[in-house]
PDB file of N, CA and C in Angstrom:
ATOM      1  N   UNK A   1     102.151 107.881 139.156  1.00  0.00           N
ATOM      2  CA  UNK A   1     103.647 107.548 139.229  1.00  0.00           C
ATOM      3  C   UNK A   1     104.218 108.137 138.596  1.00  0.00           C
ATOM      4  N   UNK A   2     105.337 108.845 139.201  1.00  0.00           N
ATOM      5  CA  UNK A   2     106.222 109.819 138.919  1.00  0.00           C
ATOM      6  C   UNK A   2     107.408 108.819 137.216  1.00  0.00           C
ATOM      7  N   UNK A   3     107.611 109.356 136.640  1.00  0.00           N
ATOM      8  CA  UNK A   3     107.785 109.239 135.569  1.00  0.00           C
ATOM      9  C   UNK A   3     109.621 110.334 135.405  1.00  0.00           C
ATOM     10  N   UNK A   4     110.154 109.974 134.124  1.00  0.00           N
ATOM     11  CA  UNK A   4     111.412 110.907 134.386  1.00  0.00           C
ATOM     12  C   UNK A   4     111.157 111.092 132.374  1.00  0.00           C
ATOM     13  N   UNK A   5     111.020 112.767 132.664  1.00  0.00           N
ATOM     14  CA  UNK A   5     110.913 113.357 131.007  1.00  0.00           C
ATOM     15  C   UNK A   5     112.385 114.402 130.513  1.00  0.00           C
ATOM     16  N   UNK A   6     112.967 113.849 129.548  1.00  0.00           N
ATOM     17  CA  UNK A   6     113.946 114.568 129.031  1.00  0.00           C
ATOM     18  C   UNK A   6     113.663 115.211 127.999  1.00  0.00           C
ATOM     19  N   UNK A   7     114.193 116.570 128.029  1.00  0.00           N
ATOM     20  CA  UNK A   7     113.289 117.736 127.012  1.00  0.00           C
ATOM     21  C   UNK A   7     114.919 117.960 126.627  1.00  0.00           C
ATOM     22  N   UNK A   8     115.299 117.958 124.877  1.00  0.00           N
ATOM     23  CA  UNK A   8     115.913 118.417 124.537  1.00  0.00           C
ATOM     24  C   UNK A   8     116.289 119.327 123.660  1.00  0.00           C
ATOM     25  N   UNK A   9     116.285 120.335 123.649  1.00  0.00           N
ATOM     26  CA  UNK A   9     116.128 121.734 122.855  1.00  0.00           C
ATOM     27  C   UNK A   9     117.907 121.477 121.425  1.00  0.00           C
ATOM     28  N   UNK A  10     117.411 121.893 120.540  1.00  0.00           N
ATOM     29  CA  UNK A  10     118.203 121.679 119.367  1.00  0.00           C
ATOM     30  C   UNK A  10     118.636 122.915 118.862  1.00  0.00           C
ATOM     31  N   UNK A  11     119.784 123.048 118.627  1.00  0.00           N
ATOM     32  CA  UNK A  11     120.334 124.277 117.769  1.00  0.00           C
ATOM     33  C   UNK A  11     120.683 124.224 116.418  1.00  0.00           C
ATOM     34  N   UNK A  12     120.137 124.575 115.442  1.00  0.00           N
ATOM     35  CA  UNK A  12     120.752 123.777 114.168  1.00  0.00           C
ATOM     36  C   UNK A  12     121.315 125.042 112.815  1.00  0.00           C
ATOM     37  N   UNK A  13     121.974 124.260 112.281  1.00  0.00           N
ATOM     38  CA  UNK A  13     122.732 125.707 111.540  1.00  0.00           C
ATOM     39  C   UNK A  13     121.130 125.705 110.767  1.00  0.00           C
ATOM     40  N   UNK A  14     122.383 127.016 110.598  1.00  0.00           N
ATOM     41  CA  UNK A  14     121.319 128.353 109.752  1.00  0.00           C
ATOM     42  C   UNK A  14     120.942 128.104 108.417  1.00  0.00           C
ATOM     43  N   UNK A  15     119.559 127.943 109.193  1.00  0.00           N
ATOM     44  CA  UNK A  15     118.710 127.854 107.249  1.00  0.00           C
ATOM     45  C   UNK A  15     118.274 125.955 107.285  1.00  0.00           C
ATOM     46  N   UNK A  16     118.969 125.061 108.033  1.00  0.00           N
ATOM     47  CA  UNK A  16     118.816 123.902 107.794  1.00  0.00           C
ATOM     48  C   UNK A  16     117.424 123.394 108.922  1.00  0.00           C
ATOM     49  N   UNK A  17     116.626 124.557 109.213  1.00  0.00           N
ATOM     50  CA  UNK A  17     114.990 124.086 110.191  1.00  0.00           C
ATOM     51  C   UNK A  17     114.488 122.716 109.398  1.00  0.00           C
ATOM     52  N   UNK A  18     114.171 123.422 108.547  1.00  0.00           N
ATOM     53  CA  UNK A  18     112.945 122.399 107.448  1.00  0.00           C
ATOM     54  C   UNK A  18     113.535 121.171 107.028  1.00  0.00           C
ATOM     55  N   UNK A  19     114.677 121.202 106.402  1.00  0.00           N
ATOM     56  CA  UNK A  19     115.783 120.083 105.982  1.00  0.00           C
ATOM     57  C   UNK A  19     115.659 118.980 107.843  1.00  0.00           C
ATOM     58  N   UNK A  20     115.698 119.757 108.993  1.00  0.00           N
ATOM     59  CA  UNK A  20     116.351 118.562 110.285  1.00  0.00           C
ATOM     60  C   UNK A  20     114.800 118.093 110.147  1.00  0.00           C
ATOM     61  N   UNK A  21     113.416 119.302 110.363  1.00  0.00           N
ATOM     62  CA  UNK A  21     112.256 118.516 110.673  1.00  0.00           C
ATOM     63  C   UNK A  21     111.963 117.576 109.737  1.00  0.00           C
ATOM     64  N   UNK A  22     112.793 117.832 108.544  1.00  0.00           N
ATOM     65  CA  UNK A  22     111.449 116.709 107.564  1.00  0.00           C
ATOM     66  C   UNK A  22     112.324 115.292 107.982  1.00  0.00           C
ATOM     67  N   UNK A  23     113.625 115.369 107.969  1.00  0.00           N
ATOM     68  CA  UNK A  23     114.766 113.833 108.409  1.00  0.00           C
ATOM     69  C   UNK A  23     113.664 114.013 109.718  1.00  0.00           C
ATOM     70  N   UNK A  24     113.636 114.294 111.117  1.00  0.00           N
ATOM     71  CA  UNK A  24     113.432 113.587 112.319  1.00  0.00           C
ATOM     72  C   UNK A  24     111.797 112.895 111.789  1.00  0.00           C
ATOM     73  N   UNK A  25     110.883 113.897 111.128  1.00  0.00           N
ATOM     74  CA  UNK A  25     109.365 113.567 110.998  1.00  0.00           C
ATOM     75  C   UNK A  25     109.447 112.230 110.155  1.00  0.00           C
ATOM     76  N   UNK A  26     109.921 111.944 109.382  1.00  0.00           N
ATOM     77  CA  UNK A  26     109.988 110.349 108.451  1.00  0.00           C
ATOM     78  C   UNK A  26     111.100 109.176 108.812  1.00  0.00           C
ATOM     79  N   UNK A  27     112.418 109.915 109.490  1.00  0.00           N
ATOM     80  CA  UNK A  27     113.464 108.595 109.755  1.00  0.00           C
ATOM     81  C   UNK A  27     113.680 108.766 110.894  1.00  0.00           C
ATOM     82  N   UNK A  28     114.067 109.960 111.571  1.00  0.00           N
ATOM     83  CA  UNK A  28     114.077 109.438 112.735  1.00  0.00           C
ATOM     84  C   UNK A  28     113.318 108.732 114.420  1.00  0.00           C
ATOM     85  N   UNK A  29     112.412 109.417 114.213  1.00  0.00           N
ATOM     86  CA  UNK A  29     111.273 109.389 114.926  1.00  0.00           C
ATOM     87  C   UNK A  29     111.190 108.405 114.947  1.00  0.00           C
ATOM     88  N   UNK A  30     110.385 107.948 113.777  1.00  0.00           N
ATOM     89  CA  UNK A  30     110.057 106.433 112.875  1.00  0.00           C
ATOM     90  C   UNK A  30     110.924 105.177 113.937  1.00  0.00           C
ATOM     91  N   UNK A  31     112.336 105.886 114.137  1.00  0.00           N
ATOM     92  CA  UNK A  31     112.838 104.648 114.277  1.00  0.00           C
ATOM     93  C   UNK A  31     113.169 104.619 115.902  1.00  0.00           C
ATOM     94  N   UNK A  32     112.782 105.788 117.076  1.00  0.00           N
ATOM     95  CA  UNK A  32     112.272 105.480 118.223  1.00  0.00           C
ATOM     96  C   UNK A  32     111.255 105.097 118.004  1.00  0.00           C
ATOM     97  N   UNK A  33     110.985 105.428 117.322  1.00  0.00           N
ATOM     98  CA  UNK A  33     108.599 105.013 118.508  1.00  0.00           C
ATOM     99  C   UNK A  33     108.874 103.431 118.566  1.00  0.00           C
ATOM    100  N   UNK A  34     110.219 102.989 116.649  1.00  0.00           N
ATOM    101  CA  UNK A  34     109.885 101.767 116.668  1.00  0.00           C
ATOM    102  C   UNK A  34     110.788 100.725 117.888  1.00  0.00           C
ATOM    103  N   UNK A  35     111.165 101.859 118.741  1.00  0.00           N
ATOM    104  CA  UNK A  35     111.858 101.049 119.424  1.00  0.00           C
ATOM    105  C   UNK A  35     111.498 101.105 121.810  1.00  0.00           C
ATOM    106  N   UNK A  36     110.112 101.431 121.021  1.00  0.00           N
ATOM    107  CA  UNK A  36     109.309 102.182 122.462  1.00  0.00           C
ATOM    108  C   UNK A  36     109.806 102.507 123.368  1.00  0.00           C
ATOM    109  N   UNK A  37     110.250 104.045 122.499  1.00  0.00           N
ATOM    110  CA  UNK A  37     110.593 105.318 123.721  1.00  0.00           C
ATOM    111  C   UNK A  37     109.281 105.959 122.971  1.00  0.00           C
ATOM    112  N   UNK A  38     109.122 106.165 124.071  1.00  0.00           N
ATOM    113  CA  UNK A  38     108.041 107.197 124.489  1.00  0.00           C
ATOM    114  C   UNK A  38     107.870 108.719 123.822  1.00  0.00           C
ATOM    115  N   UNK A  39     107.994 108.880 123.030  1.00  0.00           N
ATOM    116  CA  UNK A  39     108.239 110.929 122.248  1.00  0.00           C
ATOM    117  C   UNK A  39     107.019 111.183 122.381  1.00  0.00           C
ATOM    118  N   UNK A  40     107.082 112.115 123.467  1.00  0.00           N
ATOM    119  CA  UNK A  40     106.109 112.890 123.782  1.00  0.00           C
ATOM    120  C   UNK A  40     105.783 113.953 122.944  1.00  0.00           C
ATOM    121  N   UNK A  41     106.801 115.203 122.549  1.00  0.00           N
ATOM    122  CA  UNK A  41     106.576 115.742 121.572  1.00  0.00           C
ATOM    123  C   UNK A  41     107.908 116.469 120.862  1.00  0.00           C
ATOM    124  N   UNK A  42     107.880 116.826 119.688  1.00  0.00           N
ATOM    125  CA  UNK A  42     108.921 116.749 118.521  1.00  0.00           C
ATOM    126  C   UNK A  42     108.249 117.444 117.689  1.00  0.00           C
ATOM    127  N   UNK A  43     109.221 118.901 117.247  1.00  0.00           N
ATOM    128  CA  UNK A  43     108.644 119.746 116.309  1.00  0.00           C
ATOM    129  C   UNK A  43     110.109 120.588 116.767  1.00  0.00           C
ATOM    130  N   UNK A  44     109.392 121.788 115.686  1.00  0.00           N
ATOM    131  CA  UNK A  44     110.500 122.975 115.576  1.00  0.00           C
ATOM    132  C   UNK A  44     109.789 124.159 116.661  1.00  0.00           C
ATOM    133  N   UNK A  45     111.202 125.133 117.695  1.00  0.00           N
ATOM    134  CA  UNK A  45     110.827 125.791 118.359  1.00  0.00           C
ATOM    135  C   UNK A  45     109.620 126.779 118.023  1.00  0.00           C
ATOM    136  N   UNK A  46     108.820 127.546 118.383  1.00  0.00           N
ATOM    137  CA  UNK A  46     108.545 128.747 117.664  1.00  0.00           C
ATOM    138  C   UNK A  46     109.025 130.719 117.652  1.00  0.00           C
ATOM    139  N   UNK A  47     110.401 130.029 118.196  1.00  0.00           N
ATOM    140  CA  UNK A  47     111.151 131.556 118.176  1.00  0.00           C
ATOM    141  C   UNK A  47     111.913 131.892 117.318  1.00  0.00           C
ATOM    142  N   UNK A  48     112.303 130.405 116.756  1.00  0.00           N
ATOM    143  CA  UNK A  48     113.367 130.673 115.820  1.00  0.00           C
ATOM    144  C   UNK A  48     113.201 129.646 114.930  1.00  0.00           C
ATOM    145  N   UNK A  49     113.393 129.729 113.409  1.00  0.00           N
ATOM    146  CA  UNK A  49     113.574 128.510 111.857  1.00  0.00           C
ATOM    147  C   UNK A  49     114.123 127.210 112.875  1.00  0.00           C
ATOM    148  N   UNK A  50     114.892 127.813 113.098  1.00  0.00           N
ATOM    149  CA  UNK A  50     116.316 127.127 113.243  1.00  0.00           C
ATOM    150  C   UNK A  50     116.662 126.483 114.970  1.00  0.00           C
ATOM    151  N   UNK A  51     115.958 126.110 115.181  1.00  0.00           N
ATOM    152  CA  UNK A  51     115.389 125.658 116.555  1.00  0.00           C
ATOM    153  C   UNK A  51     114.687 124.390 116.623  1.00  0.00           C
ATOM    154  N   UNK A  52     114.392 123.264 117.028  1.00  0.00           N
ATOM    155  CA  UNK A  52     113.487 121.926 117.663  1.00  0.00           C
ATOM    156  C   UNK A  52     113.680 121.770 118.431  1.00  0.00           C
ATOM    157  N   UNK A  53     113.028 120.957 119.107  1.00  0.00           N
ATOM    158  CA  UNK A  53     112.348 120.131 120.653  1.00  0.00           C
ATOM    159  C   UNK A  53     112.288 118.942 119.990  1.00  0.00           C
ATOM    160  N   UNK A  54     112.829 117.922 121.074  1.00  0.00           N
ATOM    161  CA  UNK A  54     112.347 116.921 121.468  1.00  0.00           C
ATOM    162  C   UNK A  54     111.531 116.657 122.557  1.00  0.00           C
ATOM    163  N   UNK A  55     110.756 116.160 123.493  1.00  0.00           N
ATOM    164  CA  UNK A  55     111.097 115.455 124.612  1.00  0.00           C
ATOM    165  C   UNK A  55     110.861 113.999 124.347  1.00  0.00           C
ATOM    166  N   UNK A  56     110.836 113.358 125.602  1.00  0.00           N
ATOM    167  CA  UNK A  56     110.496 112.044 125.070  1.00  0.00           C
ATOM    168  C   UNK A  56     110.760 111.123 126.938  1.00  0.00           C
ATOM    169  N   UNK A  57     109.918 110.196 127.861  1.00  0.00           N
ATOM    170  CA  UNK A  57     109.457 110.125 128.631  1.00  0.00           C
ATOM    171  C   UNK A  57     109.810 108.608 128.787  1.00  0.00           C
ATOM    172  N   UNK A  58     110.378 108.141 130.095  1.00  0.00           N
ATOM    173  CA  UNK A  58     111.064 107.397 130.128  1.00  0.00           C
ATOM    174  C   UNK A  58     110.272 106.894 132.179  1.00  0.00           C
ATOM    175  N   UNK A  59     110.394 105.538 132.249  1.00  0.00           N
ATOM    176  CA  UNK A  59     110.276 105.201 134.513  1.00  0.00           C
ATOM    177  C   UNK A  59     111.140 105.551 134.755  1.00  0.00           C
ATOM    178  N   UNK A  60     113.144 105.492 134.369  1.00  0.00           N
ATOM    179  CA  UNK A  60     113.132 105.756 135.189  1.00  0.00           C
ATOM    180  C   UNK A  60     114.052 106.149 134.729  1.00  0.00           C
ATOM    181  N   UNK A  61     115.367 107.296 135.520  1.00  0.00           N
ATOM    182  CA  UNK A  61     117.195 107.621 134.861  1.00  0.00           C
ATOM    183  C   UNK A  61     117.580 106.544 134.062  1.00  0.00           C
ATOM    184  N   UNK A  62     117.655 105.262 134.925  1.00  0.00           N
ATOM    185  CA  UNK A  62     118.417 103.976 134.231  1.00  0.00           C
ATOM    186  C   UNK A  62     117.442 103.498 133.239  1.00  0.00           C
ATOM    187  N   UNK A  63     116.109 103.316 132.855  1.00  0.00           N
ATOM    188  CA  UNK A  63     115.966 102.828 131.404  1.00  0.00           C
ATOM    189  C   UNK A  63     115.900 104.738 130.630  1.00  0.00           C
ATOM    190  N   UNK A  64     116.149 105.248 130.503  1.00  0.00           N
ATOM    191  CA  UNK A  64     116.440 106.646 129.531  1.00  0.00           C
ATOM    192  C   UNK A  64     117.775 105.997 129.237  1.00  0.00           C
ATOM    193  N   UNK A  65     118.897 105.684 130.346  1.00  0.00           N
ATOM    194  CA  UNK A  65     120.103 105.202 130.403  1.00  0.00           C
ATOM    195  C   UNK A  65     120.418 104.029 129.283  1.00  0.00           C
ATOM    196  N   UNK A  66     120.017 103.357 129.330  1.00  0.00           N
ATOM    197  CA  UNK A  66     119.834 102.099 128.897  1.00  0.00           C
ATOM    198  C   UNK A  66     119.278 101.871 127.254  1.00  0.00           C
ATOM    199  N   UNK A  67     118.157 102.723 126.929  1.00  0.00           N
ATOM    200  CA  UNK A  67     117.643 102.822 125.887  1.00  0.00           C
ATOM    201  C   UNK A  67     118.251 103.951 125.336  1.00  0.00           C
ATOM    202  N   UNK A  68     118.530 104.902 125.364  1.00  0.00           N
ATOM    203  CA  UNK A  68     119.940 105.587 124.861  1.00  0.00           C
ATOM    204  C   UNK A  68     120.702 104.604 124.458  1.00  0.00           C
ATOM    205  N   UNK A  69     121.270 103.840 125.242  1.00  0.00           N
ATOM    206  CA  UNK A  69     121.958 102.918 125.086  1.00  0.00           C
ATOM    207  C   UNK A  69     121.788 102.444 123.790  1.00  0.00           C
ATOM    208  N   UNK A  70     121.430 101.714 124.114  1.00  0.00           N
ATOM    209  CA  UNK A  70     120.424 100.955 122.512  1.00  0.00           C
ATOM    210  C   UNK A  70     120.070 101.689 121.403  1.00  0.00           C
ATOM    211  N   UNK A  71     119.875 102.228 121.053  1.00  0.00           N
ATOM    212  CA  UNK A  71     119.064 103.355 120.306  1.00  0.00           C
ATOM    213  C   UNK A  71     120.354 103.871 119.283  1.00  0.00           C
ATOM    214  N   UNK A  72     121.308 104.501 119.789  1.00  0.00           N
ATOM    215  CA  UNK A  72     122.332 105.421 119.861  1.00  0.00           C
ATOM    216  C   UNK A  72     123.576 104.602 118.983  1.00  0.00           C
ATOM    217  N   UNK A  73     123.756 103.170 119.709  1.00  0.00           N
ATOM    218  CA  UNK A  73     124.759 102.259 119.173  1.00  0.00           C
ATOM    219  C   UNK A  73     123.601 101.210 118.186  1.00  0.00           C
ATOM    220  N   UNK A  74     122.711 101.823 117.142  1.00  0.00           N
ATOM    221  CA  UNK A  74     122.304 100.827 116.564  1.00  0.00           C
ATOM    222  C   UNK A  74     122.544 101.059 115.467  1.00  0.00           C
ATOM    223  N   UNK A  75     122.265  99.608 114.566  1.00  0.00           N
ATOM    224  CA  UNK A  75     123.059  99.822 113.286  1.00  0.00           C
ATOM    225  C   UNK A  75     121.845 100.885 112.494  1.00  0.00           C
ATOM    226  N   UNK A  76     120.455 100.776 112.729  1.00  0.00           N
ATOM    227  CA  UNK A  76     119.146 101.052 112.631  1.00  0.00           C
ATOM    228  C   UNK A  76     119.411 102.531 111.944  1.00  0.00           C
ATOM    229  N   UNK A  77     119.725 103.391 113.385  1.00  0.00           N
ATOM    230  CA  UNK A  77     120.715 104.750 113.928  1.00  0.00           C
ATOM    231  C   UNK A  77     121.421 104.854 113.472  1.00  0.00           C
ATOM    232  N   UNK A  78     122.331 104.214 113.764  1.00  0.00           N
ATOM    233  CA  UNK A  78     124.097 104.501 113.079  1.00  0.00           C
ATOM    234  C   UNK A  78     124.653 104.787 110.842  1.00  0.00           C
ATOM    235  N   UNK A  79     123.777 103.987 110.459  1.00  0.00           N
ATOM    236  CA  UNK A  79     124.233 103.543 108.882  1.00  0.00           C
ATOM    237  C   UNK A  79     122.455 104.122 108.449  1.00  0.00           C
ATOM    238  N   UNK A  80     121.735 105.178 109.356  1.00  0.00           N
ATOM    239  CA  UNK A  80     119.927 105.579 108.754  1.00  0.00           C
ATOM    240  C   UNK A  80     120.656 106.984 109.144  1.00  0.00           C
ATOM    241  N   UNK A  81     119.221 107.224 109.372  1.00  0.00           N
ATOM    242  CA  UNK A  81     119.422 109.012 109.884  1.00  0.00           C
ATOM    243  C   UNK A  81     120.733 109.228 110.605  1.00  0.00           C
ATOM    244  N   UNK A  82     120.979 109.466 111.269  1.00  0.00           N
ATOM    245  CA  UNK A  82     122.435 110.234 112.305  1.00  0.00           C
ATOM    246  C   UNK A  82     123.484 110.804 111.024  1.00  0.00           C
ATOM    247  N   UNK A  83     123.775 111.057 109.784  1.00  0.00           N
ATOM    248  CA  UNK A  83     124.675 111.383 109.094  1.00  0.00           C
ATOM    249  C   UNK A  83     123.922 113.006 109.120  1.00  0.00           C
ATOM    250  N   UNK A  84     122.600 112.647 108.468  1.00  0.00           N
ATOM    251  CA  UNK A  84     121.509 113.701 107.617  1.00  0.00           C
ATOM    252  C   UNK A  84     121.163 114.718 109.341  1.00  0.00           C
ATOM    253  N   UNK A  85     121.349 113.876 110.336  1.00  0.00           N
ATOM    254  CA  UNK A  85     120.912 114.563 111.899  1.00  0.00           C
ATOM    255  C   UNK A  85     122.183 115.436 112.113  1.00  0.00           C
ATOM    256  N   UNK A  86     122.977 114.728 112.122  1.00  0.00           N
ATOM    257  CA  UNK A  86     124.200 115.194 113.120  1.00  0.00           C
ATOM    258  C   UNK A  86     124.564 115.955 112.344  1.00  0.00           C
ATOM    259  N   UNK A  87     124.302 116.415 110.696  1.00  0.00           N
ATOM    260  CA  UNK A  87     124.899 117.467 110.013  1.00  0.00           C
ATOM    261  C   UNK A  87     123.899 118.619 110.221  1.00  0.00           C
ATOM    262  N   UNK A  88     123.221 118.795 110.855  1.00  0.00           N
ATOM    263  CA  UNK A  88     121.790 120.151 110.542  1.00  0.00           C
ATOM    264  C   UNK A  88     121.744 120.571 112.465  1.00  0.00           C
ATOM    265  N   UNK A  89     122.932 119.977 113.109  1.00  0.00           N
ATOM    266  CA  UNK A  89     122.714 120.591 114.239  1.00  0.00           C
ATOM    267  C   UNK A  89     124.009 121.218 114.942  1.00  0.00           C
ATOM    268  N   UNK A  90     123.797 122.366 114.957  1.00  0.00           N
ATOM    269  CA  UNK A  90     125.339 123.524 115.790  1.00  0.00           C
ATOM    270  C   UNK A  90     125.806 122.688 116.941  1.00  0.00           C
ATOM    271  N   UNK A  91     123.880 122.637 118.059  1.00  0.00           N
ATOM    272  CA  UNK A  91     124.964 122.088 119.570  1.00  0.00           C
ATOM    273  C   UNK A  91     123.129 121.294 119.331  1.00  0.00           C
ATOM    274  N   UNK A  92     123.402 121.148 120.848  1.00  0.00           N
ATOM    275  CA  UNK A  92     122.220 120.924 122.225  1.00  0.00           C
ATOM    276  C   UNK A  92     122.351 121.066 123.035  1.00  0.00           C
ATOM    277  N   UNK A  93     120.432 120.717 124.206  1.00  0.00           N
ATOM    278  CA  UNK A  93     121.224 120.847 125.311  1.00  0.00           C
ATOM    279  C   UNK A  93     120.489 119.843 126.170  1.00  0.00           C
ATOM    280  N   UNK A  94     120.214 119.723 127.208  1.00  0.00           N
ATOM    281  CA  UNK A  94     119.620 118.098 127.743  1.00  0.00           C
ATOM    282  C   UNK A  94     118.966 118.690 129.029  1.00  0.00           C
ATOM    283  N   UNK A  95     117.745 118.773 129.394  1.00  0.00           N
ATOM    284  CA  UNK A  95     116.930 118.893 130.749  1.00  0.00           C
ATOM    285  C   UNK A  95     116.300 117.755 131.159  1.00  0.00           C
ATOM    286  N   UNK A  96     116.903 117.334 132.553  1.00  0.00           N
ATOM    287  CA  UNK A  96     115.823 115.918 132.663  1.00  0.00           C
ATOM    288  C   UNK A  96     115.040 116.460 134.253  1.00  0.00           C
ATOM    289  N   UNK A  97     114.011 115.721 134.216  1.00  0.00           N
ATOM    290  CA  UNK A  97     113.165 116.186 135.037  1.00  0.00           C
ATOM    291  C   UNK A  97     112.241 115.026 135.483  1.00  0.00           C
ATOM    292  N   UNK A  98     111.720 114.967 136.381  1.00  0.00           N
ATOM    293  CA  UNK A  98     110.753 114.022 137.035  1.00  0.00           C
ATOM    294  C   UNK A  98     109.005 114.704 137.065  1.00  0.00           C
ATOM    295  N   UNK A  99     108.626 114.020 136.156  1.00  0.00           N
ATOM    296  CA  UNK A  99     106.959 114.173 135.797  1.00  0.00           C
ATOM    297  C   UNK A  99     105.722 113.670 136.065  1.00  0.00           C
ATOM    298  N   UNK A 100     104.610 113.808 136.060  1.00  0.00           N
ATOM    299  CA  UNK A 100     103.427 113.094 136.873  1.00  0.00           C
ATOM    300  C   UNK A 100     102.797 113.045 135.390  1.00  0.00           C
ATOM    301  N   UNK A 101     101.725 111.910 135.235  1.00  0.00           N
ATOM    302  CA  UNK A 101     100.867 112.419 134.325  1.00  0.00           C
ATOM    303  C   UNK A 101     100.022 113.346 134.113  1.00  0.00           C
ATOM    304  N   UNK A 102     100.058 114.040 135.196  1.00  0.00           N
ATOM    305  CA  UNK A 102      99.590 116.020 134.270  1.00  0.00           C
ATOM    306  C   UNK A 102     100.175 116.576 133.882  1.00  0.00           C
ATOM    307  N   UNK A 103     101.474 116.627 134.503  1.00  0.00           N
ATOM    308  CA  UNK A 103     102.620 117.391 132.867  1.00  0.00           C
ATOM    309  C   UNK A 103     102.777 116.575 131.671  1.00  0.00           C
ATOM    310  N   UNK A 104     102.794 115.176 131.975  1.00  0.00           N
ATOM    311  CA  UNK A 104     103.122 114.811 130.722  1.00  0.00           C
ATOM    312  C   UNK A 104     102.267 114.842 129.610  1.00  0.00           C
ATOM    313  N   UNK A 105     100.325 114.491 130.008  1.00  0.00           N
ATOM    314  CA  UNK A 105      99.287 114.879 129.162  1.00  0.00           C
ATOM    315  C   UNK A 105      99.212 116.298 128.715  1.00  0.00           C
ATOM    316  N   UNK A 106     100.195 117.719 129.581  1.00  0.00           N
ATOM    317  CA  UNK A 106     100.014 118.566 129.202  1.00  0.00           C
ATOM    318  C   UNK A 106     100.973 118.764 127.879  1.00  0.00           C
ATOM    319  N   UNK A 107     102.466 117.872 128.275  1.00  0.00           N
ATOM    320  CA  UNK A 107     103.106 118.335 127.016  1.00  0.00           C
ATOM    321  C   UNK A 107     102.925 118.236 125.827  1.00  0.00           C
ATOM    322  N   UNK A 108     102.355 116.265 125.866  1.00  0.00           N
ATOM    323  CA  UNK A 108     101.454 115.497 124.631  1.00  0.00           C
ATOM    324  C   UNK A 108     100.681 116.623 124.176  1.00  0.00           C
ATOM    325  N   UNK A 109      99.890 117.022 124.816  1.00  0.00           N
ATOM    326  CA  UNK A 109      99.175 118.178 123.904  1.00  0.00           C
ATOM    327  C   UNK A 109     100.131 119.420 123.735  1.00  0.00           C
ATOM    328  N   UNK A 110     101.090 120.077 123.088  1.00  0.00           N
ATOM    329  CA  UNK A 110     102.042 120.784 123.173  1.00  0.00           C
ATOM    330  C   UNK A 110     102.502 120.312 122.108  1.00  0.00           C
ATOM    331  N   UNK A 111     102.567 119.068 121.867  1.00  0.00           N
ATOM    332  CA  UNK A 111     103.488 118.313 120.878  1.00  0.00           C
ATOM    333  C   UNK A 111     102.114 117.941 119.452  1.00  0.00           C
ATOM    334  N   UNK A 112     100.613 117.523 119.600  1.00  0.00           N
ATOM    335  CA  UNK A 112      99.937 117.802 118.805  1.00  0.00           C
ATOM    336  C   UNK A 112     100.211 119.475 117.920  1.00  0.00           C
ATOM    337  N   UNK A 113      99.946 120.101 118.699  1.00  0.00           N
ATOM    338  CA  UNK A 113     100.064 121.426 117.942  1.00  0.00           C
ATOM    339  C   UNK A 113     101.352 121.139 116.988  1.00  0.00           C
ATOM    340  N   UNK A 114     102.382 120.811 117.175  1.00  0.00           N
ATOM    341  CA  UNK A 114     103.571 121.577 115.984  1.00  0.00           C
ATOM    342  C   UNK A 114     103.757 120.455 115.065  1.00  0.00           C
TER     343      UNK A 114
END
């Protein structure tokens, strides 16, 4: 079965990579998982300390849109780690593509290495 995979890369403000990673691991990712978001992988990029990667899987584009609308407008996000996360980000890019279970499985293995 095909799914939709979102790959988001963050360029962080200089020197904030460790802080961002801590906020993501301790606050943001648990919130995402609590809303049943399939976090495939998340962690620092290997090429620079000031880059970060977040990969999420969804059943469809529509489900991605609904899920993100609900999450990013939630009190848990807005009153929780949002300000700290945003303070670390210089910019980000998002790519969305179709993926099968083979690709998802491979991406999950990558996520275990970070």
